Coordinates of C-alpha atoms in Angstrom, one line a residue:
M1481 CA 0.0 -0.1 0.0
K1482 CA 1.6 3.0 -1.5
G1483 CA 0.1 5.7 0.6
L1484 CA 1.3 4.1 4.4
H1485 CA 4.3 4.4 6.5
G1486 CA 4.0 2.5 9.3
I1487 CA 6.3 3.0 13.2
L1488 CA 5.8 0.3 15.9
F1489 CA 6.7 1.4 19.4
A1490 CA 9.5 -1.2 21.3
Y1491 CA 9.1 -0.7 24.5
S1492 CA 9.6 -2.9 27.9
E1493 CA 6.9 -3.8 29.6
P1494 CA 8.2 -4.3 33.8
R1495 CA 4.8 -6.7 34.5
L1496 CA 7.1 -9.8 32.4
K1497 CA 9.4 -9.9 34.7
E1498 CA 12.3 -12.2 34.5
L1499 CA 11.0 -12.2 30.9
T1500 CA 11.8 -9.4 29.6
E1501 CA 15.2 -8.9 31.4
H1502 CA 17.0 -8.9 28.6
R1503 CA 14.4 -8.2 25.3
T1504 CA 11.4 -6.2 25.0
A1505 CA 8.3 -7.0 25.1
S1506 CA 7.6 -6.5 21.0
S1507 CA 10.4 -9.4 20.9
L1508 CA 9.3 -12.3 23.5
P1509 CA 9.1 -15.1 21.8
F1510 CA 5.3 -16.5 21.4
G1511 CA 3.5 -19.7 19.3
G1512 CA 5.9 -21.8 19.1
R1513 CA 8.5 -19.9 16.6
Y1514 CA 7.7 -16.3 16.2
R1515 CA 8.0 -13.3 18.3
V1516 CA 5.9 -10.9 19.0
I1517 CA 6.3 -8.3 16.4
D1518 CA 6.2 -10.2 14.3
F1519 CA 2.1 -9.7 13.9
M1520 CA 2.0 -6.7 14.0
L1521 CA 4.8 -6.1 11.1
S1522 CA 3.8 -9.0 9.2
S1523 CA -0.2 -7.0 9.2
L1524 CA 1.4 -3.9 7.8
V1525 CA 3.4 -6.1 5.1
N1526 CA 0.6 -8.0 3.6
A1527 CA -1.2 -4.6 3.7
G1528 CA 1.5 -3.7 0.9
V1529 CA 3.6 -1.4 3.7
T1530 CA 7.0 -1.6 2.5
D1531 CA 7.8 1.6 5.0
V1532 CA 8.4 0.4 8.6
G1533 CA 10.3 2.7 11.4
V1534 CA 10.9 1.0 14.6
I1535 CA 11.0 3.3 17.8
V1536 CA 13.4 1.3 20.1
R1537 CA 14.4 2.0 23.7
E1538 CA 16.2 0.1 26.0
N1539 CA 16.6 -4.0 25.9
Y1540 CA 16.4 -3.9 22.1
Q1541 CA 19.6 -5.9 21.3
S1542 CA 17.5 -9.0 20.4
L1543 CA 14.7 -7.0 19.1
L1544 CA 17.7 -6.4 16.6
D1545 CA 19.0 -9.4 16.2
H1546 CA 16.0 -11.2 15.0
L1547 CA 14.8 -8.0 12.4
E1548 CA 18.2 -7.6 11.0
S1549 CA 17.7 -6.0 8.1
G1550 CA 14.0 -7.2 7.7
R1551 CA 14.9 -9.3 4.4
N1552 CA 12.4 -11.5 6.2
W1553 CA 9.6 -9.9 6.0
D1554 CA 11.1 -8.0 2.2
L1555 CA 11.6 -4.9 4.0
S1556 CA 15.5 -5.3 2.9
R1557 CA 15.5 -1.7 0.4
K1558 CA 17.5 0.4 -0.9
R1559 CA 14.7 2.8 -0.3
G1560 CA 12.5 2.9 2.9
G1561 CA 12.2 -0.7 4.1
L1562 CA 12.7 -1.3 7.4
R1563 CA 14.2 1.3 9.7
F1564 CA 15.4 1.1 13.5
L1565 CA 14.8 5.1 15.7
P1566 CA 16.7 6.2 18.4
P1567 CA 16.1 5.4 21.9
F1568 CA 12.8 8.3 22.9
G1569 CA 13.0 9.7 25.7
Y1570 CA 16.3 10.8 26.2
T1571 CA 16.3 14.8 25.0
K1572 CA 14.0 16.1 24.8
S1573 CA 10.3 15.3 26.0
I1574 CA 7.1 17.3 25.4
G1575 CA 5.8 19.8 27.6
D1576 CA 7.4 20.8 30.8
D1577 CA 8.9 17.7 33.6
H1578 CA 7.6 19.4 36.8
R1579 CA 10.7 18.5 38.9
E1580 CA 11.7 21.9 39.9
G1581 CA 15.2 22.7 38.2
V1582 CA 15.9 20.3 36.3
P1583 CA 16.3 21.4 32.4
R1584 CA 14.4 19.3 29.5
A1585 CA 17.6 18.4 27.7
K1586 CA 19.0 17.1 31.6
L1587 CA 15.7 14.8 31.5
D1588 CA 16.8 10.9 32.9
P1589 CA 16.6 8.7 30.3
A1590 CA 14.6 5.9 31.3
A1591 CA 11.5 9.0 32.2
Y1592 CA 9.5 8.0 29.2
R1593 CA 5.7 8.9 29.5
G1594 CA 4.2 8.0 26.3
I1595 CA 4.2 7.8 22.7
L1596 CA 3.9 11.0 22.0
D1597 CA 7.6 11.3 23.3
A1598 CA 8.4 8.9 21.6
L1599 CA 7.3 10.8 18.2
Y1600 CA 8.0 14.2 19.5
G1601 CA 11.9 13.0 19.2
I1602 CA 11.8 11.4 15.9
S1603 CA 9.7 14.8 14.4
D1604 CA 12.7 15.2 12.0
Y1605 CA 12.0 11.7 10.8
I1606 CA 7.9 11.7 10.1
S1607 CA 8.9 15.2 8.2
H1608 CA 10.5 12.7 4.9
I1609 CA 8.0 10.4 4.7
R1610 CA 6.9 9.5 1.5
Q1611 CA 3.2 8.6 1.8
D1612 CA 0.5 10.9 2.7
H1613 CA -0.5 8.2 5.7
V1614 CA 0.6 7.2 9.2
I1615 CA -0.6 3.9 10.8
L1616 CA 0.9 4.0 14.6
A1617 CA 1.3 0.6 16.6
D1618 CA 2.3 -0.8 20.1
G1619 CA 4.5 -3.6 19.2
D1620 CA 3.4 -5.8 21.9
I1621 CA 0.0 -6.6 19.9
I1622 CA -0.8 -10.3 18.6
A1623 CA -3.2 -9.8 15.9
N1624 CA -4.0 -11.2 12.2
L1625 CA -5.1 -7.3 11.1
P1626 CA -6.4 -7.2 7.9
L1627 CA -5.0 -3.6 7.3
E1628 CA -5.4 -2.9 4.2
E1629 CA -9.4 -2.9 4.9
I1630 CA -8.6 -0.7 7.5
F1631 CA -7.0 1.9 6.0
E1632 CA -10.4 1.6 3.0
N1633 CA -12.6 2.4 5.8
H1634 CA -10.2 4.9 6.9
L1635 CA -10.7 6.5 3.8
E1636 CA -14.3 6.2 3.0
T1637 CA -15.5 7.6 6.9
G1638 CA -13.6 10.5 5.9
A1639 CA -11.7 10.4 9.9
D1640 CA -9.2 12.7 11.0
L1641 CA -8.1 9.8 13.0
T1642 CA -8.8 5.9 12.7
C1643 CA -8.6 4.0 16.0
V1644 CA -8.5 0.1 15.9
C1645 CA -10.8 -1.2 18.7
T1646 CA -11.3 -4.6 20.1
P1647 CA -14.4 -5.7 22.6
L1648 CA -11.3 -7.4 24.7
R1649 CA -11.1 -5.8 28.2
Y1650 CA -7.7 -5.1 29.9
D1651 CA -6.4 -4.5 33.2
R1652 CA -3.8 -2.4 32.1
D1653 CA -3.6 1.2 32.9
E1654 CA -4.2 4.1 31.2
R1655 CA -6.1 2.1 28.5
A1656 CA -9.0 4.2 26.1
Y1657 CA -12.1 2.6 25.7
F1658 CA -14.8 3.6 23.2
K1659 CA -18.3 4.0 22.6
L1660 CA -18.9 4.4 18.7
G1661 CA -21.9 5.9 16.4
K1662 CA -23.2 6.3 13.5
N1663 CA -21.0 5.3 10.8
G1664 CA -17.9 4.3 13.6
I1665 CA -17.7 8.0 14.7
V1666 CA -16.4 7.8 18.5
N1667 CA -19.2 10.1 20.9
E1668 CA -17.6 9.0 23.8
V1669 CA -13.4 8.5 25.3
L1670 CA -13.5 7.2 28.5
L1671 CA -9.8 6.7 30.2
N1672 CA -9.4 2.9 32.7
R1673 CA -13.0 2.1 32.6
P1674 CA -14.7 0.2 30.4
G1675 CA -18.4 1.3 29.9
K1676 CA -21.9 -0.6 29.4
N1677 CA -21.7 -0.8 24.8
S1678 CA -18.1 0.5 24.8
V1679 CA -15.0 -1.0 23.0
A1680 CA -11.1 -0.9 24.0
D1681 CA -8.5 0.8 22.2
L1682 CA -6.1 -1.9 21.0
G1683 CA -3.1 0.9 20.1
V1684 CA -3.6 1.0 16.1
Y1685 CA -4.0 4.7 14.6
I1686 CA -3.7 5.6 11.3
M1687 CA -4.0 9.8 10.9
S1688 CA -2.1 11.4 7.8
K1689 CA 1.3 12.4 8.0
N1690 CA -0.1 16.2 8.2
R1691 CA -2.4 15.4 10.8
L1692 CA 0.1 13.5 13.3
Q1693 CA 2.5 16.8 12.5
N1694 CA -0.4 19.2 13.8
I1695 CA -1.3 16.6 16.7
L1696 CA 2.3 17.2 17.5
S1697 CA 2.6 20.3 17.2
H1698 CA -0.4 21.0 19.5
C1699 CA 0.3 19.1 22.3
D1700 CA 4.4 20.4 22.4
Q1701 CA 3.1 23.8 22.6
Y1702 CA 0.2 22.8 25.5
G1703 CA 2.3 20.5 27.3
Y1704 CA 0.6 16.9 26.4
Y1705 CA 2.2 14.1 26.8
H1706 CA 0.2 10.9 27.0
F1707 CA -1.6 10.2 23.9
A1708 CA -5.5 8.6 25.1
R1709 CA -6.4 12.0 28.1
D1710 CA -4.6 14.7 25.4
V1711 CA -5.3 13.2 22.7
L1712 CA -8.2 10.8 21.9
R1713 CA -10.1 12.0 24.9
N1714 CA -9.4 15.8 24.5
M1715 CA -9.8 15.9 20.7
Y1716 CA -12.3 14.0 19.5
Q1717 CA -15.2 16.1 19.7
R1718 CA -12.8 18.7 17.7
I1719 CA -11.4 16.0 15.0
R1720 CA -13.7 13.5 13.9
V1721 CA -12.1 9.8 15.0
A1722 CA -13.1 6.8 14.4
G1723 CA -13.4 3.7 15.7
Y1724 CA -13.1 0.1 13.8
L1725 CA -14.1 -2.5 15.2
Y1726 CA -11.8 -5.9 15.1
D1727 CA -14.1 -8.8 16.4
G1728 CA -11.3 -12.1 15.5
F1729 CA -8.0 -12.8 18.4
A1730 CA -6.3 -9.9 19.5
T1731 CA -4.8 -9.6 22.5
R1732 CA -1.5 -8.2 24.7
I1733 CA 1.0 -9.7 27.2
Q1734 CA 0.8 -7.3 29.6
S1735 CA 2.6 -9.9 32.5
V1736 CA 3.7 -13.6 33.1
E1737 CA 0.1 -14.9 34.0
D1738 CA -1.0 -12.3 30.0
Y1739 CA 1.6 -14.7 28.3
F1740 CA 1.2 -18.0 30.2
K1741 CA -2.8 -17.5 29.1
Q1742 CA -2.6 -16.4 25.1
S1743 CA 0.2 -19.0 24.4
M1744 CA -2.2 -21.6 26.0
L1745 CA -4.8 -20.3 24.0
L1746 CA -3.1 -21.3 21.3
L1747 CA -3.8 -25.0 22.0
N1748 CA -7.6 -23.9 20.3
P1749 CA -7.3 -24.9 16.9
E1750 CA -10.0 -22.0 16.1
V1751 CA -7.4 -19.2 17.6
R1752 CA -4.6 -20.9 15.6
N1753 CA -7.1 -20.6 11.8
D1754 CA -7.4 -17.3 13.5
L1755 CA -3.8 -16.0 14.2
F1756 CA -2.8 -17.8 11.5
S1757 CA -5.1 -16.5 8.6
K1758 CA -3.4 -18.4 5.6
E1759 CA -4.5 -15.1 3.6
R1760 CA -2.0 -12.7 6.1
P1761 CA 0.9 -15.6 6.8
I1762 CA 2.9 -14.1 9.5
K1763 CA 6.3 -14.2 9.2
T1764 CA 9.7 -14.7 11.0
K1765 CA 13.3 -15.2 10.7
V1766 CA 13.9 -18.2 9.3
R1767 CA 16.1 -20.6 10.8
D1768 CA 16.2 -24.1 9.1
E1769 CA 16.1 -26.8 11.3
P1770 CA 15.5 -31.0 10.9
S1771 CA 11.8 -32.1 11.5
S1772 CA 11.2 -32.9 15.2
Y1773 CA 13.1 -36.5 16.2
Y1774 CA 9.9 -38.8 18.7
G1775 CA 11.7 -41.3 20.5
Q1776 CA 10.3 -44.7 21.3
G1777 CA 8.3 -44.7 24.3
S1778 CA 7.0 -40.5 24.0
K1779 CA 4.2 -39.2 24.6
V1780 CA 3.1 -35.9 23.2
R1781 CA 0.2 -34.9 23.3
N1782 CA -1.9 -31.6 22.4
C1783 CA 1.3 -29.4 22.3
V1784 CA 1.8 -26.9 19.5
L1785 CA 5.9 -27.3 18.6
A1786 CA 8.3 -26.0 16.1
D1787 CA 10.7 -28.1 14.2
G1788 CA 14.2 -29.0 15.4
C1789 CA 13.4 -30.8 18.8
F1790 CA 14.0 -33.7 20.5
L1791 CA 11.5 -35.5 22.8
E1792 CA 11.4 -39.0 24.5
G1793 CA 9.7 -38.2 27.8
D1794 CA 5.5 -37.7 28.2
V1795 CA 4.4 -34.7 27.0
K1796 CA 1.1 -33.0 26.9
N1797 CA -1.0 -29.1 27.0
C1798 CA 2.6 -27.9 26.0
V1799 CA 3.9 -25.3 23.9
I1800 CA 7.4 -26.1 22.1
F1801 CA 10.1 -24.2 20.9
R1802 CA 12.6 -25.2 18.4
G1803 CA 15.4 -27.3 19.7
V1804 CA 14.1 -28.5 22.9
R1805 CA 15.0 -31.5 23.7
V1806 CA 12.7 -33.5 26.9
E1807 CA 14.8 -36.7 27.8
S1808 CA 13.4 -40.1 29.1
E1809 CA 11.1 -40.0 31.6
A1810 CA 10.4 -36.5 31.7
V1811 CA 6.9 -35.2 32.3
V1812 CA 5.7 -32.3 31.0
R1813 CA 2.2 -30.6 31.3
D1814 CA 1.1 -27.1 30.6
C1815 CA 4.2 -25.5 30.3
I1816 CA 5.9 -22.8 27.5
L1817 CA 9.4 -24.4 26.6
M1818 CA 11.5 -21.9 24.9
Q1819 CA 14.3 -22.1 22.1
D1820 CA 16.7 -25.2 23.2
T1821 CA 15.2 -25.7 26.8
H1822 CA 16.7 -29.0 28.1
V1823 CA 14.6 -31.0 30.6
R1824 CA 17.3 -33.9 31.8
Q1825 CA 15.7 -37.6 32.4
G1826 CA 13.1 -38.5 34.7
A1827 CA 12.3 -34.2 35.6
R1828 CA 8.8 -33.4 36.3
I1829 CA 7.3 -30.1 35.5
N1830 CA 3.9 -28.2 35.4
H1831 CA 2.4 -24.3 34.9
I1832 CA 6.5 -23.6 33.6
I1833 CA 7.5 -20.7 31.4
T1834 CA 11.2 -21.5 30.4
D1835 CA 13.1 -18.8 28.3
K1836 CA 15.9 -19.6 26.1
E1837 CA 18.8 -22.4 27.0
V1838 CA 17.2 -23.4 30.2
I1839 CA 18.5 -26.5 31.4
I1840 CA 16.3 -28.8 34.5
N1841 CA 18.4 -31.2 36.5
P1842 CA 17.4 -35.4 36.6
R1843 CA 14.9 -36.0 38.6
T1844 CA 13.7 -32.2 39.3
S1845 CA 10.1 -31.6 40.4
M1846 CA 8.5 -27.7 39.9
S1847 CA 5.4 -26.9 40.1
G1848 CA 3.0 -23.7 39.0
H1849 CA -0.7 -22.7 38.7
K1850 CA -2.1 -21.7 35.7
S1851 CA -2.7 -18.6 37.5
Y1852 CA 0.1 -18.5 38.7
P1853 CA 2.9 -19.7 36.8
V1854 CA 6.9 -19.9 37.4
A1855 CA 9.2 -18.3 34.9
I1856 CA 12.0 -19.0 34.3
A1857 CA 14.6 -16.9 33.4
K1858 CA 17.1 -17.1 29.9
G1859 CA 20.5 -19.3 31.0
S1860 CA 19.1 -21.0 34.0
I1861 CA 20.1 -24.2 35.7
V1862 CA 17.5 -25.5 37.9

């Protein structure tokens, strides 16, 4: 889609704890072979978007290693393509800091207050965007969005700003909810509390480049920095804001419990079919692996399983990433085992999330609960 430019926000989520010690929420492994950012990036590419900027903040080395030049998404181009944008919130923020005696240029680098700060930090990049319209999206969204259809709806309604909405309810702070009227026009914006017949803001916005620049200029003038409060709630009566209700599978990873719950939903064929549509394939970094090996006497039931695994034990209701090894007599139930996890002989684990390269020693027994799964940090030996 030649008229649309993508900007993704990659940031950390403190509630993911061990899972994001060395990575952003956007580069969190998901679904056996993907990273979370693959879903929004693939949605953009499937809609024909050829220019995408990814705004990074901290712990982004894993994300750089995964995306590289963008070749796996056909975004490695001489002009445009995939671009990594400087860490936001470092030298200048919209508005005053409200800390007496602290100049703007000396603000704490970690004092990021919202996507308006991030966008203001790349204002020069925005001014050189070739396309007439921009799509802004958080990098922690897991959905296979029909962005081409959403963009066409934006043009047809004549909206200044289109927000993608979902019936999903969040526990995340400072989330916007909308009440939609005729033709999807937003009649009311609620913050932090869903109202009757309201829909939730998914964190995907489409607007013209000029509209985005005007919003940034206005927010800088009045010291605004919060998108949901200062743009969506305070400006929806002055500009035409539309909501596009997406009723397919859509979620966001906000906590360890959330990650476990959403990953387990992949065991449902209906969820998998909705998320991994043949018409809009989800692309990821290619890693060539042999087929998984099932040893004599192994039992593997109701699992999402990647290539390159070596399974000799008893595995049920699990999401298994590439290169995982489960030795004989090991019993694994309701677990998420990330890349190159090694469960040694006779170990018994359930409701456990292992990060990459974790080793579970022989005869070890560990249990979590579906409402409180245990996450084991990358490279740990238990």
